[in-house]
Amino acid sequence: MKIKALGYITDKGINFVGQISVGFNKVVDITFIESDHFSIDYERRHSDVYKITLSDGKVIILPAQNYMALYEDGE
């Protein structure tokens, strides 16, 4: 199944990343990367992350423990 958006909880409810654009760029892909394949040096531990690819080719990395994935039916 394909991830269509990421949600995170604030005091005002659930917000979503990925269904719309980020700045002037569109989100073209969201991928979950397990801790075995990615490490965050400043925390000196491994962490699961979400990799967000934008239409201009830039990549945003978000810690998985702070977000929940919303999946599309199908794949």
Coordinates of C-alpha atoms in Angstrom, one line a residue:
M1 CA 0.0 0.0 0.0
K2 CA 1.2 3.5 -0.8
I3 CA 1.4 6.2 1.9
K4 CA -0.7 9.2 0.8
A5 CA -0.1 11.5 3.9
L6 CA 1.4 11.7 7.3
G7 CA -0.6 12.9 10.3
Y8 CA 0.6 14.5 13.6
I9 CA -1.3 15.5 16.6
T10 CA -1.4 19.0 18.0
D11 CA -3.5 20.7 20.7
K12 CA -5.9 21.7 17.9
G13 CA -6.4 18.2 16.5
I14 CA -4.7 16.1 13.7
N15 CA -2.8 17.9 11.0
F16 CA -1.6 16.3 7.8
V17 CA 1.6 16.5 5.7
G18 CA 1.6 15.2 2.1
Q19 CA -2.0 15.6 0.9
I20 CA -1.2 19.2 -0.2
S21 CA 2.0 21.0 -1.2
V22 CA 4.9 22.0 0.9
G23 CA 5.6 25.6 0.0
F24 CA 5.5 25.8 -3.7
N25 CA 6.5 22.2 -4.2
K26 CA 4.2 19.2 -4.4
V27 CA 4.8 16.0 -2.4
V28 CA 5.5 13.3 -5.0
D29 CA 6.4 10.4 -2.6
I30 CA 6.4 9.4 1.0
T31 CA 8.5 6.3 2.0
F32 CA 8.9 4.6 5.4
I33 CA 12.5 3.7 6.1
E34 CA 13.2 1.2 9.0
S35 CA 15.9 1.9 11.6
D36 CA 18.2 -0.8 10.1
H37 CA 18.7 1.5 7.1
F38 CA 19.0 5.0 8.7
S39 CA 20.7 6.5 11.7
I40 CA 20.6 9.9 13.3
D41 CA 24.1 10.7 14.5
Y42 CA 23.2 13.4 17.0
E43 CA 21.0 11.0 19.0
R44 CA 23.5 8.2 18.7
R45 CA 20.8 5.6 18.0
H46 CA 18.9 4.2 15.1
S47 CA 15.4 5.6 14.3
D48 CA 12.6 4.8 11.9
V49 CA 11.9 7.8 9.6
Y50 CA 9.7 8.9 6.8
K51 CA 11.4 10.2 3.7
I52 CA 9.3 12.9 1.8
T53 CA 10.3 13.6 -1.8
L54 CA 9.2 16.9 -3.3
S55 CA 8.6 17.8 -6.9
D56 CA 11.8 19.9 -7.1
G57 CA 13.8 16.8 -6.0
K58 CA 14.4 18.0 -2.4
V59 CA 14.0 15.4 0.4
I60 CA 12.6 15.9 3.9
I61 CA 13.3 13.4 6.6
L62 CA 10.8 13.2 9.5
P63 CA 11.1 10.9 12.7
A64 CA 8.5 8.2 12.5
Q65 CA 7.7 8.2 16.2
N66 CA 6.1 11.7 15.8
Y67 CA 3.9 10.9 12.8
M68 CA 1.3 8.4 11.7
A69 CA 0.9 7.2 8.1
L70 CA -2.4 7.3 6.1
Y71 CA -2.4 4.7 3.4
E72 CA -4.2 4.5 0.0
D73 CA -6.1 1.3 -0.8
G74 CA -4.8 -0.7 -3.6
E75 CA -1.1 -1.4 -3.9

